[in-house]
Short mmCIF file of C-alpha atoms and ligand atoms in Angstrom, two decimals:
data_model
loop_
_atom_site.label_atom_id
_atom_site.label_comp_id
_atom_site.label_asym_id
_atom_site.label_seq_id
_atom_site.Cartn_x
_atom_site.Cartn_y
_atom_site.Cartn_z
CA MET R 1 79.68 103.57 87.68
CA LEU R 2 81.96 104.62 90.50
CA ILE R 3 84.85 105.97 88.45
CA GLY R 4 84.70 108.12 85.35
CA LYS R 5 84.09 111.70 84.34
CA ALA R 6 81.30 113.20 86.42
CA SER R 7 78.24 114.33 84.46
CA PRO R 8 75.32 116.57 85.61
CA ASP R 9 73.40 113.38 86.44
CA ASP R 10 76.01 112.60 89.08
CA MET R 11 75.17 115.74 91.07
CA ASN R 12 72.16 114.19 92.76
CA LEU R 13 72.39 112.05 95.86
CA HIS R 14 69.25 110.13 94.93
CA PRO R 15 68.71 107.41 94.10
CA ILE R 16 71.60 106.20 96.27
CA ARG R 17 73.49 103.52 94.40
CA TYR R 18 76.31 102.76 96.77
CA GLN R 19 74.55 102.42 100.10
CA TRP R 20 77.77 101.25 101.80
CA ALA R 21 79.39 104.62 101.05
CA TYR R 22 76.45 106.54 102.49
CA ASP R 23 76.36 104.25 105.55
CA LEU R 24 80.08 104.81 106.13
CA TYR R 25 79.54 108.57 105.86
CA ASN R 26 76.87 108.44 108.57
CA GLN R 27 79.03 106.23 110.79
CA ALA R 28 81.96 108.61 110.33
CA VAL R 29 79.80 111.58 111.39
CA ARG R 30 78.77 109.69 114.53
CA ASN R 31 82.46 109.02 115.28
CA THR R 32 83.38 112.73 115.34
CA TRP R 33 85.84 113.72 118.07
CA PHE R 34 88.11 116.65 118.91
CA PRO R 35 91.76 116.44 120.07
CA HIS R 36 91.58 118.96 122.90
CA GLU R 37 88.99 116.85 124.70
CA ILE R 38 91.89 114.60 125.69
CA ALA R 39 94.10 115.94 128.49
CA LEU R 40 97.73 114.90 128.18
CA LYS R 41 99.05 116.06 131.55
CA GLU R 42 99.57 112.58 133.06
CA ASP R 43 101.39 111.57 129.93
CA LEU R 44 103.87 114.38 130.49
CA ASP R 45 104.71 112.83 133.86
CA ASP R 46 105.31 109.52 132.08
CA TRP R 47 107.55 111.27 129.58
CA GLU R 48 109.88 112.39 132.37
CA LYS R 49 110.46 108.76 133.32
CA MET R 50 110.91 107.38 129.81
CA THR R 51 114.27 106.28 128.41
CA GLU R 52 115.95 108.07 125.51
CA ASP R 53 115.17 105.13 123.20
CA GLU R 54 111.50 105.26 124.14
CA ARG R 55 111.41 109.00 123.56
CA HIS R 56 113.10 108.53 120.20
CA ALA R 57 110.35 106.11 119.14
CA VAL R 58 107.58 108.57 120.09
CA LYS R 59 109.27 111.48 118.32
CA PHE R 60 109.93 109.38 115.25
CA LEU R 61 106.28 108.34 115.08
CA MET R 62 105.10 111.94 115.36
CA ALA R 63 107.58 113.02 112.69
CA PHE R 64 106.02 110.53 110.27
CA PHE R 65 102.36 110.89 111.21
CA ASN R 66 102.04 114.66 111.20
CA PRO R 67 102.90 115.15 107.50
CA ALA R 68 101.40 111.75 106.58
CA GLU R 69 97.90 112.96 107.44
CA LEU R 70 98.33 115.86 105.03
CA ILE R 71 99.72 113.59 102.33
CA VAL R 72 96.65 111.35 102.57
CA ASN R 73 94.43 114.40 102.13
CA ARG R 74 96.39 115.50 99.10
CA SER R 75 96.02 112.05 97.58
CA ILE R 76 92.26 112.06 98.18
CA ALA R 77 91.83 115.59 96.82
CA LEU R 78 93.95 115.15 93.71
CA GLY R 79 94.06 111.41 93.09
CA ILE R 80 90.77 109.90 94.26
CA TYR R 81 87.91 112.41 94.61
CA PRO R 82 88.22 113.95 91.10
CA TYR R 83 87.94 110.56 89.38
CA LEU R 84 84.83 109.39 91.20
CA LYS R 85 81.31 110.06 89.94
CA SER R 86 79.32 108.85 92.92
CA PRO R 87 77.91 111.63 95.16
CA GLU R 88 77.71 109.30 98.17
CA ALA R 89 81.43 108.47 97.75
CA HIS R 90 82.11 112.21 97.56
CA LEU R 91 80.21 112.75 100.82
CA TYR R 92 82.31 110.12 102.55
CA LEU R 93 85.59 111.49 101.23
CA ALA R 94 84.67 115.01 102.36
CA LYS R 95 84.24 113.68 105.90
CA GLN R 96 87.40 111.61 105.63
CA MET R 97 89.34 114.71 104.60
CA TRP R 98 88.11 116.54 107.68
CA GLU R 99 89.18 113.56 109.78
CA GLU R 100 92.69 113.58 108.30
CA ALA R 101 92.87 117.31 109.07
CA ASN R 102 91.69 116.52 112.60
CA HIS R 103 94.37 113.84 112.98
CA CYS R 104 97.02 116.28 111.79
CA VAL R 105 95.86 118.80 114.40
CA ALA R 106 95.72 116.06 117.06
CA PHE R 107 99.37 115.22 116.42
CA GLU R 108 100.15 118.93 116.35
CA TYR R 109 98.60 119.14 119.83
CA VAL R 110 100.88 116.32 121.01
CA LEU R 111 103.87 118.07 119.44
CA GLN R 112 103.00 121.30 121.24
CA THR R 113 102.35 119.63 124.58
CA PHE R 114 105.42 117.42 124.90
CA PRO R 115 108.86 118.96 125.37
CA PHE R 116 109.92 118.29 121.80
CA ASP R 117 112.35 120.14 119.59
CA ARG R 118 109.63 120.72 117.02
CA GLU R 119 111.88 122.15 114.33
CA ASN R 120 113.97 119.02 114.49
CA ILE R 121 110.92 116.73 114.34
CA PHE R 122 109.44 118.59 111.36
CA GLN R 123 112.71 118.05 109.48
CA LEU R 124 112.92 114.31 110.03
CA HIS R 125 110.51 113.25 107.30
CA LEU R 126 112.73 115.08 104.82
CA SER R 127 116.14 114.13 106.19
CA VAL R 128 115.78 110.51 107.34
CA PRO R 129 116.11 108.37 104.18
CA SER R 130 113.71 105.62 105.31
CA MET R 131 111.01 108.22 106.05
CA ALA R 132 111.61 110.19 102.86
CA ALA R 133 111.42 106.93 100.88
CA LYS R 134 107.91 106.24 102.23
CA GLU R 135 106.77 109.68 101.13
CA GLU R 136 108.36 109.28 97.71
CA TYR R 137 106.53 105.97 97.25
CA ILE R 138 103.18 107.71 97.80
CA ASN R 139 104.16 110.63 95.60
CA LYS R 140 105.29 108.30 92.81
CA TYR R 141 101.82 106.79 92.42
CA MET R 142 100.16 110.15 93.04
CA ARG R 143 102.13 112.01 90.38
CA ARG R 144 100.40 110.18 87.55
CA MET R 145 97.00 111.27 88.91
CA THR R 146 97.81 114.94 88.38
CA GLU R 147 98.99 114.58 84.77
CA GLU R 148 96.67 116.00 82.15
CA THR R 149 97.22 112.97 79.93
CA LEU R 150 95.47 110.63 82.38
CA ASN R 151 92.12 109.57 80.95
CA ILE R 152 90.02 107.82 83.59
CA GLU R 153 87.72 106.34 80.93
CA THR R 154 90.53 104.13 79.61
CA MET R 155 91.93 100.88 80.97
CA ASP R 156 95.29 102.56 81.62
CA GLY R 157 93.63 105.42 83.48
CA LYS R 158 91.63 103.03 85.65
CA LYS R 159 94.78 101.05 86.45
CA ASP R 160 96.58 104.23 87.49
CA PHE R 161 93.63 105.07 89.74
CA LEU R 162 93.81 101.68 91.45
CA ARG R 163 97.60 101.78 91.83
CA ASN R 164 97.33 105.11 93.63
CA LEU R 165 94.36 103.95 95.71
CA VAL R 166 96.21 100.82 96.82
CA ALA R 167 99.38 102.80 97.69
CA THR R 168 97.54 105.46 99.69
CA ASN R 169 94.66 103.56 101.20
CA ILE R 170 95.79 99.95 101.56
CA VAL R 171 99.51 100.48 102.16
CA MET R 172 99.76 103.85 103.87
CA GLU R 173 96.52 103.85 105.83
CA GLY R 174 96.01 100.09 106.08
CA ILE R 175 99.55 98.88 106.81
CA TRP R 176 101.94 101.71 107.77
CA PHE R 177 99.43 103.44 110.03
CA TYR R 178 98.51 100.19 111.77
CA SER R 179 102.16 99.48 112.44
CA GLY R 180 102.59 102.96 113.97
CA PHE R 181 99.40 102.60 116.02
CA MET R 182 100.62 99.29 117.40
CA VAL R 183 103.87 100.91 118.55
CA ALA R 184 102.01 103.89 120.05
CA LEU R 185 99.54 101.65 121.87
CA SER R 186 102.33 99.41 123.16
CA PHE R 187 103.28 102.23 125.53
CA ARG R 188 99.82 102.06 127.02
CA GLN R 189 100.26 98.31 127.35
CA ARG R 190 103.03 99.18 129.79
CA ASN R 191 100.91 101.81 131.53
CA GLN R 192 102.65 104.73 129.85
CA LEU R 193 101.14 107.52 127.73
CA ARG R 194 97.62 106.30 128.42
CA ASN R 195 95.83 109.44 127.24
CA PHE R 196 97.92 109.61 124.11
CA GLY R 197 96.83 105.99 123.67
CA SER R 198 93.18 107.04 123.88
CA MET R 199 93.79 109.59 121.16
CA ILE R 200 95.40 106.91 119.02
CA ASN R 201 92.34 104.71 119.60
CA TRP R 202 90.11 107.40 118.15
CA VAL R 203 92.43 107.91 115.20
CA LEU R 204 92.40 104.15 114.69
CA ARG R 205 88.61 104.07 114.79
CA ASP R 206 88.58 106.64 111.97
CA GLU R 207 91.28 104.86 109.99
CA SER R 208 89.43 101.56 110.18
CA LEU R 209 86.55 103.24 108.32
CA HIS R 210 88.95 104.79 105.79
CA LEU R 211 90.30 101.34 105.09
CA LYS R 212 86.82 99.86 104.84
CA PHE R 213 85.82 102.55 102.36
CA GLY R 214 88.98 102.01 100.29
CA MET R 215 88.53 98.24 100.22
CA ASN R 216 84.91 98.62 99.12
CA LEU R 217 86.02 101.06 96.46
CA VAL R 218 88.60 98.64 95.05
CA HIS R 219 86.14 95.74 95.03
CA ASN R 220 83.32 97.71 93.43
CA ILE R 221 85.58 99.21 90.77
CA LEU R 222 86.88 95.76 89.85
CA GLU R 223 83.33 94.43 89.69
CA GLU R 224 82.28 97.25 87.37
CA ASN R 225 85.43 97.03 85.23
CA GLN R 226 86.08 93.34 84.84
CA GLU R 227 88.63 93.91 82.08
CA LEU R 228 90.99 94.88 84.93
CA LEU R 229 90.80 91.41 86.45
CA THR R 230 93.94 89.94 84.91
CA GLU R 231 96.70 87.91 86.51
CA ASP R 232 99.27 90.51 85.55
CA PHE R 233 97.39 93.33 87.22
CA ALA R 234 96.73 91.26 90.33
CA ALA R 235 100.49 90.54 90.54
CA GLU R 236 101.19 94.24 90.12
CA ILE R 237 98.84 95.13 92.99
CA ARG R 238 100.53 92.51 95.18
CA ASP R 239 103.95 93.97 94.29
CA ILE R 240 102.81 97.49 95.24
CA ILE R 241 101.93 96.08 98.68
CA ILE R 242 105.25 94.21 99.01
CA GLU R 243 107.11 97.38 98.01
CA GLY R 244 105.28 99.19 100.81
CA VAL R 245 106.16 96.47 103.35
CA ASN R 246 109.84 96.69 102.38
CA LEU R 247 109.85 100.44 102.97
CA GLU R 248 108.17 100.00 106.35
CA THR R 249 110.75 97.37 107.31
CA GLN R 250 113.57 99.85 106.73
CA TYR R 251 111.70 102.62 108.56
CA ASN R 252 111.14 100.41 111.61
CA LYS R 253 114.88 99.78 111.88
CA ASP R 254 115.33 103.54 112.32
CA LEU R 255 112.36 103.71 114.69
CA PHE R 256 114.10 101.17 116.97
CA PRO R 257 117.84 101.46 116.47
CA GLN R 258 118.33 99.46 119.70
CA GLY R 259 114.87 98.23 120.60
CA ILE R 260 113.01 99.08 123.78
CA LEU R 261 111.45 96.95 126.46
CA GLY R 262 109.52 94.20 124.71
CA LEU R 263 109.60 95.96 121.37
CA ASN R 264 112.09 95.97 118.54
CA ALA R 265 112.17 96.27 114.76
CA ASP R 266 111.82 92.50 114.17
CA TYR R 267 108.71 92.32 116.34
CA VAL R 268 107.07 95.29 114.62
CA ASN R 269 108.05 94.05 111.17
CA GLN R 270 106.49 90.67 111.84
CA TYR R 271 103.30 92.54 112.70
CA VAL R 272 103.65 94.52 109.45
CA GLN R 273 103.87 91.27 107.49
CA TYR R 274 100.89 89.84 109.33
CA VAL R 275 98.79 92.93 108.57
CA ALA R 276 99.98 92.94 104.94
CA ASP R 277 98.78 89.34 104.56
CA ARG R 278 95.43 90.41 105.94
CA ARG R 279 95.19 93.21 103.39
CA LEU R 280 96.13 90.86 100.55
CA GLU R 281 93.40 88.46 101.63
CA GLU R 282 90.88 91.28 101.97
CA LEU R 283 91.72 92.20 98.38
CA GLY R 284 91.07 88.61 97.33
CA LEU R 285 94.77 87.79 96.83
CA PRO R 286 96.77 84.99 98.46
CA LYS R 287 98.87 85.66 101.56
CA PHE R 288 102.51 86.40 100.83
CA TYR R 289 104.32 86.23 104.18
CA ASN R 290 102.37 83.70 106.24
CA ALA R 291 103.45 85.61 109.34
CA THR R 292 101.71 85.06 112.65
CA ASN R 293 100.54 88.02 114.72
CA PRO R 294 103.26 88.75 117.29
CA ALA R 295 101.07 91.38 118.95
CA LYS R 296 98.08 89.28 119.92
CA TRP R 297 97.13 91.94 122.43
CA MET R 298 96.31 94.16 119.46
CA SER R 299 93.65 91.95 118.06
CA THR R 300 91.91 88.69 117.75
CA ALA R 301 89.33 90.14 115.41
CA THR R 302 89.20 89.25 111.80
CA ASP R 303 87.78 92.36 110.25
CA VAL R 304 87.22 96.05 110.77
CA TYR R 305 83.50 95.66 111.42
CA GLU R 306 84.34 94.13 114.78
CA LEU R 307 86.59 97.05 115.52
CA VAL R 308 83.83 99.52 114.74
CA ASN R 309 81.38 97.50 116.79
CA PHE R 310 83.73 97.51 119.73
CA PHE R 311 83.93 101.26 119.71
CA GLU R 312 80.19 101.57 119.32
CA ALA R 313 79.80 99.51 122.46
CA GLN R 314 82.49 101.26 124.50
CA ASN R 315 82.24 104.83 123.43
CA THR R 316 78.56 105.38 122.84
CA SER R 317 78.52 108.24 125.32
CA TYR R 318 80.90 110.04 123.04
CA GLU R 319 79.16 109.21 119.81
CA VAL R 320 77.61 112.23 118.20
CA ASP R 321 74.43 111.85 116.27
CA GLY R 322 71.77 114.11 114.96
CA HIS R 323 69.22 113.42 117.68
CA SER R 324 71.10 113.44 120.91
CA ALA R 325 74.44 115.11 120.29
CA SER R 326 74.08 117.80 122.94
CA VAL R 327 73.03 115.42 125.71
CA LYS R 328 75.69 112.88 124.85
CA LYS R 329 78.38 115.51 124.65
CA GLU R 330 77.60 116.67 128.19
CA GLU R 331 77.87 113.12 129.46
CA TYR R 332 81.29 112.73 127.91
CA LYS R 333 84.17 112.31 130.34
CA GLU R 334 87.83 112.18 129.67
CA PRO R 335 88.81 108.72 128.47
CA THR R 336 90.20 106.50 131.18
CA ALA R 337 92.39 104.46 128.87
CA PRO R 338 90.83 101.04 129.10
CA ALA R 339 92.98 97.99 128.45
CA ILE R 340 93.46 97.33 124.77
CA PRO R 341 90.53 95.27 123.66
CA ALA R 342 90.41 92.37 121.32
CA GLY R 343 89.47 93.82 118.00
CA VAL R 344 91.82 96.78 117.83
CA GLY R 345 94.51 96.63 115.32
CA GLU R 346 93.25 95.21 112.15
FE1 LIG W 401 94.39 109.91 109.41
FE1 LIG W 402 93.00 107.91 107.02
#
């Protein structure tokens, strides 16, 4: 079983029961990257030419993402990892936690490099209601996971686990982050912030695996605990996703109080609805919004495997693996910000 109280038997990697979790761990290790390998100097030149509304959007994104990476780690450490028995799932989550730390430091690097009022940016996630509401949503589902009365062996405990997993993994990582990535990458679409865009690509590559792991976790837990497969619970999971979309819709209005060239809150929110439909379908639920993808440049792919495959094809010289890491690292050159490929974004 994936969830439950861990016993001494669970402290042995072999025999591996959940091969997908072990495979994702190995892929994640090969995807390892470091923020300071990306030089941001050209992006600073772009910054000088950007409008106040464009700068606001970048600052607002950083204000959300920097703490968000830490919140995801907290949710994994307190709400997901302790309730899993599988050692291979634990291996993956340990790597994911390092990646979230790496993303936090990557955004910290951006915050240090650009001429930002950092104190002001660090305050925004507490003082802007639409941003604080997103954090409270995550904390609401997380809070139950830290209560001593939660018993993971019971139906109620398992439902609480899935509610928190859906809020953190499907909504925060699988919808909110994708919306933010789309906005960040849209600057590169206009030939601005191209190196920042490369950094976002690498974050996105990691996040696509996080989402894949979370989706597999949900599906395997439901398969092993079929008493959870009720219409009421399915409706509740759908409502948790809709609640997350509503919060993102409000947040995007503050991200674009006036809109910027080719990008405004309505455009981004249509993308949010499109991605939310994708997540519902990936969970085996019907679409809710029937929204078309307004940002076709983000993706024509239908699943995250294609995204991973794209990066394997494009970035192999940067891929680290056990046999050739040193050689490949030496070959690595600063990313040249290729055009956004089909396959990124979902
Ligand atoms: Fe992350
Ligand atoms: Fe993540």
